[in-house]
Coordinates of C-alpha atoms in Angstrom, one line a residue:
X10 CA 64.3 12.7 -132.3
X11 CA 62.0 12.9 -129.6
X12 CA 61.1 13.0 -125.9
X13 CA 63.0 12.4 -122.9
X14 CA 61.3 12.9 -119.5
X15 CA 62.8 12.2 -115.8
X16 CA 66.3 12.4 -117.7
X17 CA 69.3 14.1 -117.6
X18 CA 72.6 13.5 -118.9
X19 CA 70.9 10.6 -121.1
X20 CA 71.4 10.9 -125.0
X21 CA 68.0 12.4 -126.7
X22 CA 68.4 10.6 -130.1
X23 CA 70.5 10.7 -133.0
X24 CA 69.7 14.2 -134.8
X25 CA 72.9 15.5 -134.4
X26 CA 75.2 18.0 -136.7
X27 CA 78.9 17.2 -136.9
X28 CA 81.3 19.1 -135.5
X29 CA 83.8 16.6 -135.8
X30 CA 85.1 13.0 -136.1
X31 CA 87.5 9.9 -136.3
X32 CA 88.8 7.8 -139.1
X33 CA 86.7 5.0 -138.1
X34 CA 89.0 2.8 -137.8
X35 CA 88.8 1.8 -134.1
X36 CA 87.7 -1.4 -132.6
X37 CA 85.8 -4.6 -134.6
X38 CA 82.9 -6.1 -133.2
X39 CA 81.3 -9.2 -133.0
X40 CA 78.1 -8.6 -134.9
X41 CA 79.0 -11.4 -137.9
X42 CA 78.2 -10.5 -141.3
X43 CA 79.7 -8.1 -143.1
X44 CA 76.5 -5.9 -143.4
X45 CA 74.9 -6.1 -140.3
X46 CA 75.2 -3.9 -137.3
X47 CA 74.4 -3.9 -133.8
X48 CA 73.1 -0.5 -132.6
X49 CA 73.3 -0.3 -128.6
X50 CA 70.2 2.5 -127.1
X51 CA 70.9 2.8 -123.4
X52 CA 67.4 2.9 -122.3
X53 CA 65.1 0.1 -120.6
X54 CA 63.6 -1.9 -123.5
X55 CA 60.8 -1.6 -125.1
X56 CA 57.2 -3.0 -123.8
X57 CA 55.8 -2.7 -127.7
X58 CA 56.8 -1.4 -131.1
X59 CA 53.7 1.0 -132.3
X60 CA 55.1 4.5 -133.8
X61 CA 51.3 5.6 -133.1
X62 CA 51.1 5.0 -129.3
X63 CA 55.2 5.3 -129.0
X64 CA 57.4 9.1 -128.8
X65 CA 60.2 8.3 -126.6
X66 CA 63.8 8.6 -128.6
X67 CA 64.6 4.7 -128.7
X68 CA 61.0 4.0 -129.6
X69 CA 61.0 6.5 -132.6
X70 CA 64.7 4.7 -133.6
X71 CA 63.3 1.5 -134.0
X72 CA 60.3 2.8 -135.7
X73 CA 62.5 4.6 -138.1
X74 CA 63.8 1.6 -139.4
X75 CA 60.5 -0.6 -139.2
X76 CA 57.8 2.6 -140.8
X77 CA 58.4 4.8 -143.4
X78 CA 57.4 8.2 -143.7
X79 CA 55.4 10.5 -146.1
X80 CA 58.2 13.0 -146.7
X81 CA 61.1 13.2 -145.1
X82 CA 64.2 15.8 -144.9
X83 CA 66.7 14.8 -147.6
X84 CA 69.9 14.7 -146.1
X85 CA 72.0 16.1 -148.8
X86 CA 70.3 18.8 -149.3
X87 CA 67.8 19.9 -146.4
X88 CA 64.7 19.7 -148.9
X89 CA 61.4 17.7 -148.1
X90 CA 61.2 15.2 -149.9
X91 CA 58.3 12.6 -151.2
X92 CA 58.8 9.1 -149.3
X93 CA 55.2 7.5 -149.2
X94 CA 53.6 10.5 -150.7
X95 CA 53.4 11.2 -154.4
X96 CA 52.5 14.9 -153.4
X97 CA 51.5 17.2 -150.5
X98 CA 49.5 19.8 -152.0
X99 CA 47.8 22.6 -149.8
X100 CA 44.7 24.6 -150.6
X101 CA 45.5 28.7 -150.6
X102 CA 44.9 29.0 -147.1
X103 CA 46.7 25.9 -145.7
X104 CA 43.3 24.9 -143.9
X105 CA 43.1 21.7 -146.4
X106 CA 45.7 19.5 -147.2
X107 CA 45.5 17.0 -150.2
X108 CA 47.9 14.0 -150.0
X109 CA 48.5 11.4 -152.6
X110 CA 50.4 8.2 -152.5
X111 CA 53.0 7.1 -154.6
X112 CA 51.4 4.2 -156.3
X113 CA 52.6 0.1 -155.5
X114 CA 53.8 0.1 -152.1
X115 CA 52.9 -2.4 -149.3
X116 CA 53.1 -3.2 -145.9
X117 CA 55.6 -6.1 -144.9
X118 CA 52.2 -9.1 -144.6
X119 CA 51.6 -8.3 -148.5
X120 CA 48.7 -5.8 -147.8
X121 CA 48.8 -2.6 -150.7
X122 CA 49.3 0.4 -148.7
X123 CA 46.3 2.7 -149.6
X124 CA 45.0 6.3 -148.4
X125 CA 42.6 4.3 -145.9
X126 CA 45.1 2.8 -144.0
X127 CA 46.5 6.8 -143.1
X128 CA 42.6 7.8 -142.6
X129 CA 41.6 4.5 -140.1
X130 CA 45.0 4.9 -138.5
X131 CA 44.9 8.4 -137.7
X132 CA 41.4 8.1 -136.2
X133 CA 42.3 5.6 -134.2
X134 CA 45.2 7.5 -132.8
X135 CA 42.9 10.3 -132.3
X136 CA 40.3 8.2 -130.0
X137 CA 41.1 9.8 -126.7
X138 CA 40.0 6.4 -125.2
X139 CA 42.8 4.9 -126.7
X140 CA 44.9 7.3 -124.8
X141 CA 47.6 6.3 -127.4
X142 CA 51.2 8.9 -126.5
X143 CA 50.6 10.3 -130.3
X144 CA 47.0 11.1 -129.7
X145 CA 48.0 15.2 -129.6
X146 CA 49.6 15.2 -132.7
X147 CA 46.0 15.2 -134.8
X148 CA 44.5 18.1 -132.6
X149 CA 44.7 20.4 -135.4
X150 CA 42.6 18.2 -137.4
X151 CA 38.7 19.2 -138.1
X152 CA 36.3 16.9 -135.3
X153 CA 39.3 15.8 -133.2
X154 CA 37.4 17.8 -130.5
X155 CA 34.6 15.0 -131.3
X156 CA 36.9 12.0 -130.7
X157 CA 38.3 13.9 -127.6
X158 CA 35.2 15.0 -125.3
X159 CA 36.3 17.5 -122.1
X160 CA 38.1 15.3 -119.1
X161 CA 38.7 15.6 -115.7
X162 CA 42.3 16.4 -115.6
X163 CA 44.8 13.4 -115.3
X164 CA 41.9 11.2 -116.6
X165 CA 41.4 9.2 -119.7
X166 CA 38.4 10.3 -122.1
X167 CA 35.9 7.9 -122.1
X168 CA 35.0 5.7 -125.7
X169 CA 32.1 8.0 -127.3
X170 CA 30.0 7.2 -130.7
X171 CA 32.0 9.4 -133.1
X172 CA 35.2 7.1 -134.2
X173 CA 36.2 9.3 -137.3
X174 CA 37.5 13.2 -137.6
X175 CA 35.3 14.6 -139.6
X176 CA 38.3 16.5 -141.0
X177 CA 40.2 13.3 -142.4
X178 CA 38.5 12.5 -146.0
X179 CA 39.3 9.5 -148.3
X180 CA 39.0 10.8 -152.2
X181 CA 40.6 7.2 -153.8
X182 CA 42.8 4.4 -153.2
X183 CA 45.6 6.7 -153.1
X184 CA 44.2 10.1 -152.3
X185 CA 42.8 11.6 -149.0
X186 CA 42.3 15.1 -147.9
X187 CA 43.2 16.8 -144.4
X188 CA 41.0 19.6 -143.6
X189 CA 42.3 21.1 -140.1
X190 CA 40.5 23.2 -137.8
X191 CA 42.3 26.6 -139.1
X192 CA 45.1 27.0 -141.4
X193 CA 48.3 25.5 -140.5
X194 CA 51.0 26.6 -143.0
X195 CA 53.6 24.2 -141.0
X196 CA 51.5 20.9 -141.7
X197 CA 53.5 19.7 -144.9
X198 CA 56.6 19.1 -142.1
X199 CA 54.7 18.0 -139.9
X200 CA 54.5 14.4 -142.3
X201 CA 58.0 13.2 -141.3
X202 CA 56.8 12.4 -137.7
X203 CA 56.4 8.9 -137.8
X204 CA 53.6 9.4 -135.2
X205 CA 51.5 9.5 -138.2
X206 CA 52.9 6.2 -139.9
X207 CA 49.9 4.0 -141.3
X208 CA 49.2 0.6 -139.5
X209 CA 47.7 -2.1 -142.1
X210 CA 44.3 -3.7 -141.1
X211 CA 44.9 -6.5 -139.9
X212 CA 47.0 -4.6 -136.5
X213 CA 44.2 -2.3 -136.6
X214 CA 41.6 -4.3 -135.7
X215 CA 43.6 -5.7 -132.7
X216 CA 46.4 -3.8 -131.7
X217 CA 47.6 -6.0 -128.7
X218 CA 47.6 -8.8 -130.3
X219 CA 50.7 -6.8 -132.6
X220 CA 52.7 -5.1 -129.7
X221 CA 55.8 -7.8 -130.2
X222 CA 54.5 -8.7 -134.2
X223 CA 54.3 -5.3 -135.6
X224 CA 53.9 -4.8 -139.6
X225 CA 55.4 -1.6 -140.9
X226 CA 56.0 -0.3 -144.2
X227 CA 60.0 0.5 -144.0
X228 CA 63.4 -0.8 -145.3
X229 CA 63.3 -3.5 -142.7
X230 CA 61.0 -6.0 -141.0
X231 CA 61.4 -8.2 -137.6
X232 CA 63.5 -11.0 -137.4
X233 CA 62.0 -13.8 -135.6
X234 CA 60.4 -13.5 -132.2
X235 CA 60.6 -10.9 -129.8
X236 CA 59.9 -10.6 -126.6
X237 CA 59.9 -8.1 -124.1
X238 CA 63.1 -7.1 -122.8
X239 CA 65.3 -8.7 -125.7
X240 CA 67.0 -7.6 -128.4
X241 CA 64.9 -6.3 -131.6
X242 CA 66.5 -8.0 -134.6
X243 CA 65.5 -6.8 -137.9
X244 CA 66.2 -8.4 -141.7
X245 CA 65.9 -6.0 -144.5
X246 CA 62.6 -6.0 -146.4
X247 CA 63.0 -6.6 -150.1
X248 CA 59.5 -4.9 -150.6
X249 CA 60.2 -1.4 -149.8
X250 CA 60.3 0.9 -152.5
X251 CA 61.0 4.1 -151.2
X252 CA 64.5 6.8 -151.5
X253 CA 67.4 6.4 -149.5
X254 CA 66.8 2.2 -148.7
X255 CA 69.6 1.8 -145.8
X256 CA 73.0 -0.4 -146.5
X257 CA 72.7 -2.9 -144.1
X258 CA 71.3 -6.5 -144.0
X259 CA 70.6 -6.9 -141.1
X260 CA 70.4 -4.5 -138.0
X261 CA 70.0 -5.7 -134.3
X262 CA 68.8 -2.8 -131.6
X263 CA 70.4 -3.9 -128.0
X264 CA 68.9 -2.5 -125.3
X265 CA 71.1 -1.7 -122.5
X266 CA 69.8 0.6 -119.5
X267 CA 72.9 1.6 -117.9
X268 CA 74.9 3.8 -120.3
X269 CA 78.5 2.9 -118.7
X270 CA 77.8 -0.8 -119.3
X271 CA 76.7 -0.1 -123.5
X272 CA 79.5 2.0 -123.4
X273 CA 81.7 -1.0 -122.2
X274 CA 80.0 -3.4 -124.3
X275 CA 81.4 -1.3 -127.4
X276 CA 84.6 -1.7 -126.3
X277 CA 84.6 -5.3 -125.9
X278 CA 83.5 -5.5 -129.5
X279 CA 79.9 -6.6 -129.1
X280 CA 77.9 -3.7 -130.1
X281 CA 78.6 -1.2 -133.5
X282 CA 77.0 2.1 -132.2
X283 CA 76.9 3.3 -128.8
X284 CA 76.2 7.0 -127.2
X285 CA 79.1 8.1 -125.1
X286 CA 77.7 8.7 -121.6
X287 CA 78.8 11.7 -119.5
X288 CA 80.9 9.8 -117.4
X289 CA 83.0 8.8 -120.3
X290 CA 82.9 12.8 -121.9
X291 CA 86.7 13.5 -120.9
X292 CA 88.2 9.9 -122.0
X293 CA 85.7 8.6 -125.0
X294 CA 88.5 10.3 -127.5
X295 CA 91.5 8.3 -126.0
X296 CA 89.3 4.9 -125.6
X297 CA 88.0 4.9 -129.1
X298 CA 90.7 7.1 -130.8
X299 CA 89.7 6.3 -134.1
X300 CA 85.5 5.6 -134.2
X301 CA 84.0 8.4 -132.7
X302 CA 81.8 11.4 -133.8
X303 CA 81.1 14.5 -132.0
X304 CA 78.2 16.7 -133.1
X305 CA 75.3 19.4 -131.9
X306 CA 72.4 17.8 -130.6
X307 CA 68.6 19.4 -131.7
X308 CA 67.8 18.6 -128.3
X309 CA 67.5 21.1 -125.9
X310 CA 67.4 20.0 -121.7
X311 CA 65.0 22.0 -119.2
X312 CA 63.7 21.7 -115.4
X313 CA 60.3 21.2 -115.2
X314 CA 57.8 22.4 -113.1
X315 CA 55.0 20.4 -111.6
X316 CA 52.2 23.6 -112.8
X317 CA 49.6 21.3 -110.5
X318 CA 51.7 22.1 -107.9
X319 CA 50.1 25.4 -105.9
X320 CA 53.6 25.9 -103.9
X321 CA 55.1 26.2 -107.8
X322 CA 52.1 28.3 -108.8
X323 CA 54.0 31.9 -108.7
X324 CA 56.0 32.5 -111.6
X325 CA 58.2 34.4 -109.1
X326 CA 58.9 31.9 -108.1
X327 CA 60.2 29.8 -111.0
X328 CA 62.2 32.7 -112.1
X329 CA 64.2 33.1 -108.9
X330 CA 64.6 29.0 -109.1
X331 CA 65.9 29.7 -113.2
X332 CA 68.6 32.3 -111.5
X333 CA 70.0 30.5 -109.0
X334 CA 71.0 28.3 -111.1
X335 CA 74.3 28.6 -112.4
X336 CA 74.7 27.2 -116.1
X337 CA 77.8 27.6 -116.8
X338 CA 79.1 25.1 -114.0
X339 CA 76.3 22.7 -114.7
X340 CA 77.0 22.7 -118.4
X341 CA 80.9 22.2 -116.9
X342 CA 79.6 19.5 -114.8
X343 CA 77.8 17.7 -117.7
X344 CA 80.6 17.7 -120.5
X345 CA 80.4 19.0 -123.9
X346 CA 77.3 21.5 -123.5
X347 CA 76.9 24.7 -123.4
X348 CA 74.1 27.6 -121.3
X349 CA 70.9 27.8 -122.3
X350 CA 69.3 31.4 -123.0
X351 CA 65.6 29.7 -124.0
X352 CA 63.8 26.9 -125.3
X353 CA 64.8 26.5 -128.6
X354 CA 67.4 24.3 -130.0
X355 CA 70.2 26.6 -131.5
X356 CA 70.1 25.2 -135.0
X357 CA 66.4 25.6 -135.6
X358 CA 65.2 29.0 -137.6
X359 CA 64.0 31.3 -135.4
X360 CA 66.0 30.8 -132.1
X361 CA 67.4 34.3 -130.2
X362 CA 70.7 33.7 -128.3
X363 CA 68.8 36.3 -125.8
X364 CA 65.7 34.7 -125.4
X365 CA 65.2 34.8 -121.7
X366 CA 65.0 37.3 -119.2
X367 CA 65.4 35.0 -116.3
X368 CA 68.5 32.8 -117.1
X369 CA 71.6 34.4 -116.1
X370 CA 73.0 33.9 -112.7
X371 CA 72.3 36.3 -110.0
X372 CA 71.8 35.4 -106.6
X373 CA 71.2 38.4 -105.5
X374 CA 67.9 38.6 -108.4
X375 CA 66.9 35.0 -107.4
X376 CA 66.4 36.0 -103.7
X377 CA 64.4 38.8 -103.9
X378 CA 62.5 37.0 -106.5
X379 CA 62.1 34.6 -103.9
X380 CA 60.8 36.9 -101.3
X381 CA 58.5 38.6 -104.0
X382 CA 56.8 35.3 -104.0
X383 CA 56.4 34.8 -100.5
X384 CA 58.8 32.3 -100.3
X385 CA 58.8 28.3 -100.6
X386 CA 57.2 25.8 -98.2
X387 CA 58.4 23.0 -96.9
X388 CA 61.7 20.8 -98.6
X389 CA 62.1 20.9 -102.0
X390 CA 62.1 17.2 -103.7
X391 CA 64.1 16.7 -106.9
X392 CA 63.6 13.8 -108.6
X393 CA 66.3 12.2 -111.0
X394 CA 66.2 8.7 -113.0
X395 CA 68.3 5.6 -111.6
X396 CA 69.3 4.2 -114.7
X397 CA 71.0 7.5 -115.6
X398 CA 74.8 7.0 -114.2
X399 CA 74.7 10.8 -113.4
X400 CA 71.4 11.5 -112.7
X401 CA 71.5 11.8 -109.0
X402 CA 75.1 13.7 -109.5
X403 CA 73.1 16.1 -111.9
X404 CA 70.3 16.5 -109.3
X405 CA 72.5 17.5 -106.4
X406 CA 74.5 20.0 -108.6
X407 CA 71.3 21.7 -108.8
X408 CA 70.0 20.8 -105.4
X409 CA 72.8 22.6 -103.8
X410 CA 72.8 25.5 -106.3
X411 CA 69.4 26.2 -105.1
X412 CA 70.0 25.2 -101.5
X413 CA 73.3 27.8 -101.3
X414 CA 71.7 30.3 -103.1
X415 CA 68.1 30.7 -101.9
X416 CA 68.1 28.7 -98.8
X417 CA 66.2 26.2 -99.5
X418 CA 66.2 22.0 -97.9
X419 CA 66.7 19.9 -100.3
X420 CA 66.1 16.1 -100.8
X421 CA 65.9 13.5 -103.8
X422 CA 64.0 10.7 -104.8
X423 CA 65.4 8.5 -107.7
X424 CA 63.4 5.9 -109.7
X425 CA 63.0 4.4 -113.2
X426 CA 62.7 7.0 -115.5
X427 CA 59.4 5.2 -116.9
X428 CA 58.2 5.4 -113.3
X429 CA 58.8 9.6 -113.4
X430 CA 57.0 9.9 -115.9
X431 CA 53.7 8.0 -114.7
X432 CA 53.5 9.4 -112.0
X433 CA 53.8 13.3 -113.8
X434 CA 51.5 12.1 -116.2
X435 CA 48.6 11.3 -112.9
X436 CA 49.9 14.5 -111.3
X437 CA 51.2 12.2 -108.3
X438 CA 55.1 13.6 -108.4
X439 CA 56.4 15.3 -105.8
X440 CA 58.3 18.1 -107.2
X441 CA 61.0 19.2 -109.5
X442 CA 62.5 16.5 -112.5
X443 CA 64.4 16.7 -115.2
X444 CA 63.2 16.7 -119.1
X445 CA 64.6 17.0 -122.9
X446 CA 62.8 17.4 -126.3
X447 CA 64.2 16.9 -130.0
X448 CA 62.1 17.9 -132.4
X449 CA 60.3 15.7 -134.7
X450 CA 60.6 18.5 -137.9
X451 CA 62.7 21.2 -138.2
X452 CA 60.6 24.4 -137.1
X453 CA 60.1 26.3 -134.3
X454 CA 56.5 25.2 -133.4
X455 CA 57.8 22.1 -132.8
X456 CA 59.3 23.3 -129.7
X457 CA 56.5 25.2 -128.5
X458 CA 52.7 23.2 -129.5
X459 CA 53.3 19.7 -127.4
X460 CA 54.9 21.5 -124.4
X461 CA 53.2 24.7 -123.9
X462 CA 50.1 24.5 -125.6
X463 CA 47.2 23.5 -123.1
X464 CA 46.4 19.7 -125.1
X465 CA 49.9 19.3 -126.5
X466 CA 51.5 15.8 -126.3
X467 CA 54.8 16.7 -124.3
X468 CA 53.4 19.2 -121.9
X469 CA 55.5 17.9 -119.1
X470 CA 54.6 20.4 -116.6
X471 CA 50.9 20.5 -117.8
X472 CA 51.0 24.0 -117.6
X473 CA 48.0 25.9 -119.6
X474 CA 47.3 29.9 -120.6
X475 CA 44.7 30.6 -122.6
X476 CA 46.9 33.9 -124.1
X477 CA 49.7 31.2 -125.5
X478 CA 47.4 29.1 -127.1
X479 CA 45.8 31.9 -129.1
X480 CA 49.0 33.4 -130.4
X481 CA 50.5 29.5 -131.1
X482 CA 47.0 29.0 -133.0
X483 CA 48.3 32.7 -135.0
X484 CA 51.0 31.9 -135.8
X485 CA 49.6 28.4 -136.9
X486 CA 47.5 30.2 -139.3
X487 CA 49.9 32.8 -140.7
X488 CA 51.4 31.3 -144.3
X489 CA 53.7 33.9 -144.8
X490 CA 56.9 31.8 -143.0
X491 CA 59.4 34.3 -141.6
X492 CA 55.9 36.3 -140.0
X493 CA 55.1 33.2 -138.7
X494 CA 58.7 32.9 -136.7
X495 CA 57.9 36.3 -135.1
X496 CA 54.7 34.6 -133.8
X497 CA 56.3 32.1 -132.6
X498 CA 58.7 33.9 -130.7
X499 CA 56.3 35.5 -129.1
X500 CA 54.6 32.5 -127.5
X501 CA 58.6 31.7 -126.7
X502 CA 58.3 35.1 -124.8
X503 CA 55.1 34.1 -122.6
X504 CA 56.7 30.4 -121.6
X505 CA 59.4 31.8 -120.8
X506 CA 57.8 34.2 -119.0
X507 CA 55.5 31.9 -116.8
X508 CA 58.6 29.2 -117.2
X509 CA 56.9 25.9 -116.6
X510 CA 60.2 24.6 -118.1
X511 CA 63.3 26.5 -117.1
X512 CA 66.1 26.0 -120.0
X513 CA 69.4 24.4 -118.6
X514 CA 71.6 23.4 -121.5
X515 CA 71.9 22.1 -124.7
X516 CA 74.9 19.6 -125.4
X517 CA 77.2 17.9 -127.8
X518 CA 76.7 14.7 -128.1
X519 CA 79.3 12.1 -128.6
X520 CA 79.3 8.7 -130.2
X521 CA 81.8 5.6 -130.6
X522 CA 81.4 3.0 -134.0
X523 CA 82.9 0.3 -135.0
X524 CA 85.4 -0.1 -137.7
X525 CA 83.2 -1.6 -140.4
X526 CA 80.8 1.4 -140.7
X527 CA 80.8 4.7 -140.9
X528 CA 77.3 6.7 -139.7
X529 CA 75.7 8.6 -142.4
X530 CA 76.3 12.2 -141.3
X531 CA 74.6 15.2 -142.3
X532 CA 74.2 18.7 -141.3
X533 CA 70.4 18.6 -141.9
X534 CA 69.9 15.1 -140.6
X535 CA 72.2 14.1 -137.9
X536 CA 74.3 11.2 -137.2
X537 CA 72.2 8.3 -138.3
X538 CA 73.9 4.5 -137.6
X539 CA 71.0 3.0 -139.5
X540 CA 72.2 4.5 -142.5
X541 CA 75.7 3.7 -142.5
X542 CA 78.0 2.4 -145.2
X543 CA 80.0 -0.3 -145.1
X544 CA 83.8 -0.9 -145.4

């Protein structure tokens, strides 16, 4: 699970924990064969399919199906496990990595999957010129800095003469070594992000030419043509080799950007797997009595701050936005979600029910903190995404919290969630939006390096302090793993405390599926339609 940016009230992904569920027996659908599904993601569609240069939820869901990782959380038993990778094997400090491949595996054209396709591919990722979305992900690694030479901010780096991290080492065929900048005693997770999934040569050496063809290394492979804006049909691959190979034949991704209309698509029987949107949170158990699952979502849904902004610049400021806000009627107003009190998913070790100072509701607190800050000048714009069927509803819930409450005008702009997030990514958005994360392994730090840290990959509100990224880099380096959690949690602390994200809720989210599947659920792994069983 990943990403979500100019959203609310839009389903993350599918990293869930059940709470509850149907019989499955509700509604057929139309999908034909007996082992083939139909998996409906209400989101625009996809311009490409590159797991690299890709960290938006539906991307990583077709990615998960096309790539496979180098370890991965078993979902019976919460364990990392070996997928690609024979072994992960650090050095005593956790500064170098050695990672060997499981011998006789390929990519999907024939090519052997060797240790050079993870080096090339990972430097390419790393060339800031590429300005590929995964590019943040290697900045631990020895001579990224190389690859990545200072910028003006908002700019892309320009191509330099280095092309390799000097930290990224091939020893064989199936062997390469990782030497990062300091220790990292979280790295070994950090391999089920299929951000780091190898491209073969042949997509290397000209990645356009592959943005509708890719070649991955997973259980299944494309069907036919695709072109933008269509369905993604995908045949399983007879070649893959690695644990846990999915049920299905065949699985067909639907693209559907209004989540009302996917949601009525199930119904009519055309799709297998839909999210439930929150207009449908009070009836989705009497409309699909007998094929839906309920569970807690990893996610975790924030406010974000535009730290480019000077009129944001006062963390005053922020903090009297965070308690004017009233959570509990938002969460209310959203359906099936619950308060936050910080910026870490519930289920993930090291999260404190307590977290923040600034998040309950006190008018009284938010004005003076208001005042403290000088005030606010001129109206304050909230953005919200048009394909969201309650986005702008969201939007003016908060709106007019912080209109009643501090006296603030208010007004709203709606676009294209793809078109929010350009325009934060050039620093050209006026205002407030909403955002989500999920995290891409199961640790704290996952929550805190691509948001908060100065060059991380999700820093929505591209908010940078110097004193964060020293104590993230701390506990980075700390092996000892429950010290580490009190390092994190301190870096928790500062973000919260100069809140370029305030925390709003974190939700239940709900799905419907069809009567011939049933969703592999796990507690450690979520709801996952891709691996469902057949009846």
């Amino acid at each position: 699970m990943r990403r979500v940016t100019g959203v609310l009230g839009v389903t993350l992904g599918l990293a869930l924990v059940l709470t509850s569920c149907g019989d499955g027996k509700g509604n057929g659908s139309g999908t034909g064969g007996a082992k083939s599904e139909v998996i409906a993601l209400a989101s625009d569609p996809l311009d490409f399919i590159n797991p690299l240069n890709e960290n938006s939820s539906p991307g990583i869901q077709v990615a998960q199906a096309m790539f496979a990782p180098l370890v991965a959380t078993d979902p019976n038993t919460g364990k990392v496990v070996n997928v690609m990778a024979e072994s992960v094997t650090p050095d005593k400090t956790s500064q170098t990595w050695t990672i060997k491949l499981k011998p006789g595996n390929s990519f999907q054209n024939g090519q052997p999957l060797t240790a050079k396709d993870y080096v090339d591919s990972w430097n390419l990722t790393a060339e800031g010129s590429n300005a590929w979305d995964n590019n943040g992900f290697f900045s631990k690694v020895e001579g990224y800095d190389a690859l990545n030479p200072p910028t003006a901010e908002g700019a892309t780096p320009k191509p330099t003469s280095v092309k390799e991290m000097s930290g990224l080492k091939q020893v064989d065929d199936l062997t390469f070594t990782v030497k990062l900048k300091v220790p990292f005693s979280q790295f070994g997770l950090t391999l089920q992000y299929l951000g780091l999934a190898p491209l073969p040569e042949e997509v290397r050496k000209d990645p356009d030419a592959y943005k509708r063809k890719p070649i991955g290394n997973g259980p299944f492979k494309l069907d036919g043509d695709w072109s933008n804006g269509g369905d993604i049909k995908l045949a399983k691959w007879d070649g893959y080799k690695g644990p846990n190979a999915p049920e299905a034949d065949a699985i067909t991704f639907r693209f559907i950007p209004n989540a009302d209309t996917a949601y009525n698509e199930f119904l009519a029987g055309t799709v297998d797997f839909v999210g439930v949107p929150p207009t449908k949170i009070k009836t989705f158990k009497t409309d699909a009595p007998d094929g839906w699952v309920t569970g807690e979502s990893s996610g975790a849904n924030y406010l974000v701050m535009p730290a480019w902004d000077q009129r944001f610049k006062n963390p005053k400021l922020r903090h009297a936005f965070s308690e004017a806000i009233d959570r509990k009627a938002l969460a209310d107003l959203v359906g099936l979600a619950t308060p936050s009190n910080g910026l870490i998913s519930p289920d993930i070790d090291g999260y404190r029910a307590d977290a923040c100072k600034y998040c309950s509701f006190d008018v009284t607190k938010a004005k003076a903190l208001l005042a403290e800050a000088g005030g606010f000048s001129g109206p304050l714009n909230i953005n919200y995404n048009t394909t969201s069927a309650t986005g702008q509803l969201f939007a003016e819930a908060i709106g007019n919290m912080l209109r009643q409450n501090l006296g603030l005008e208010v007004k709203y702009t709606g676009k294209v969630g793809s078109e929010l997030t350009e325009l934060a990514q050039q620093r050209k958005l006026d205002g407030l939006r909403f955002g989500g994360w999920g995290h891409d392994y199961p640790s704290i730090e996952d929550y805190l390096t691509p948001m908060f840290k100065t060059t991380g990959d999700a820093n929505f509100a591209h908010y940078s302090n110097p004193a964060l990224d020293a104590l993230l880099a701390k506990g980075d380096a700390e092996p000892n793993p429950e010290a580490a959690i009190k390092l994190y949690q301190q870096v928790e602390d500062i973000a919260l405390e100069d809140m370029p994200l305030i925390p709003l809720y974190a939700k239940q989210d709900a799905f419907l599926h069809s009567a011939k599947i049933e969703p592999r659920v796990s507690k450690y792994t979520g709801v996952q339609p891709l691996y469902a069983t057949f009846k």
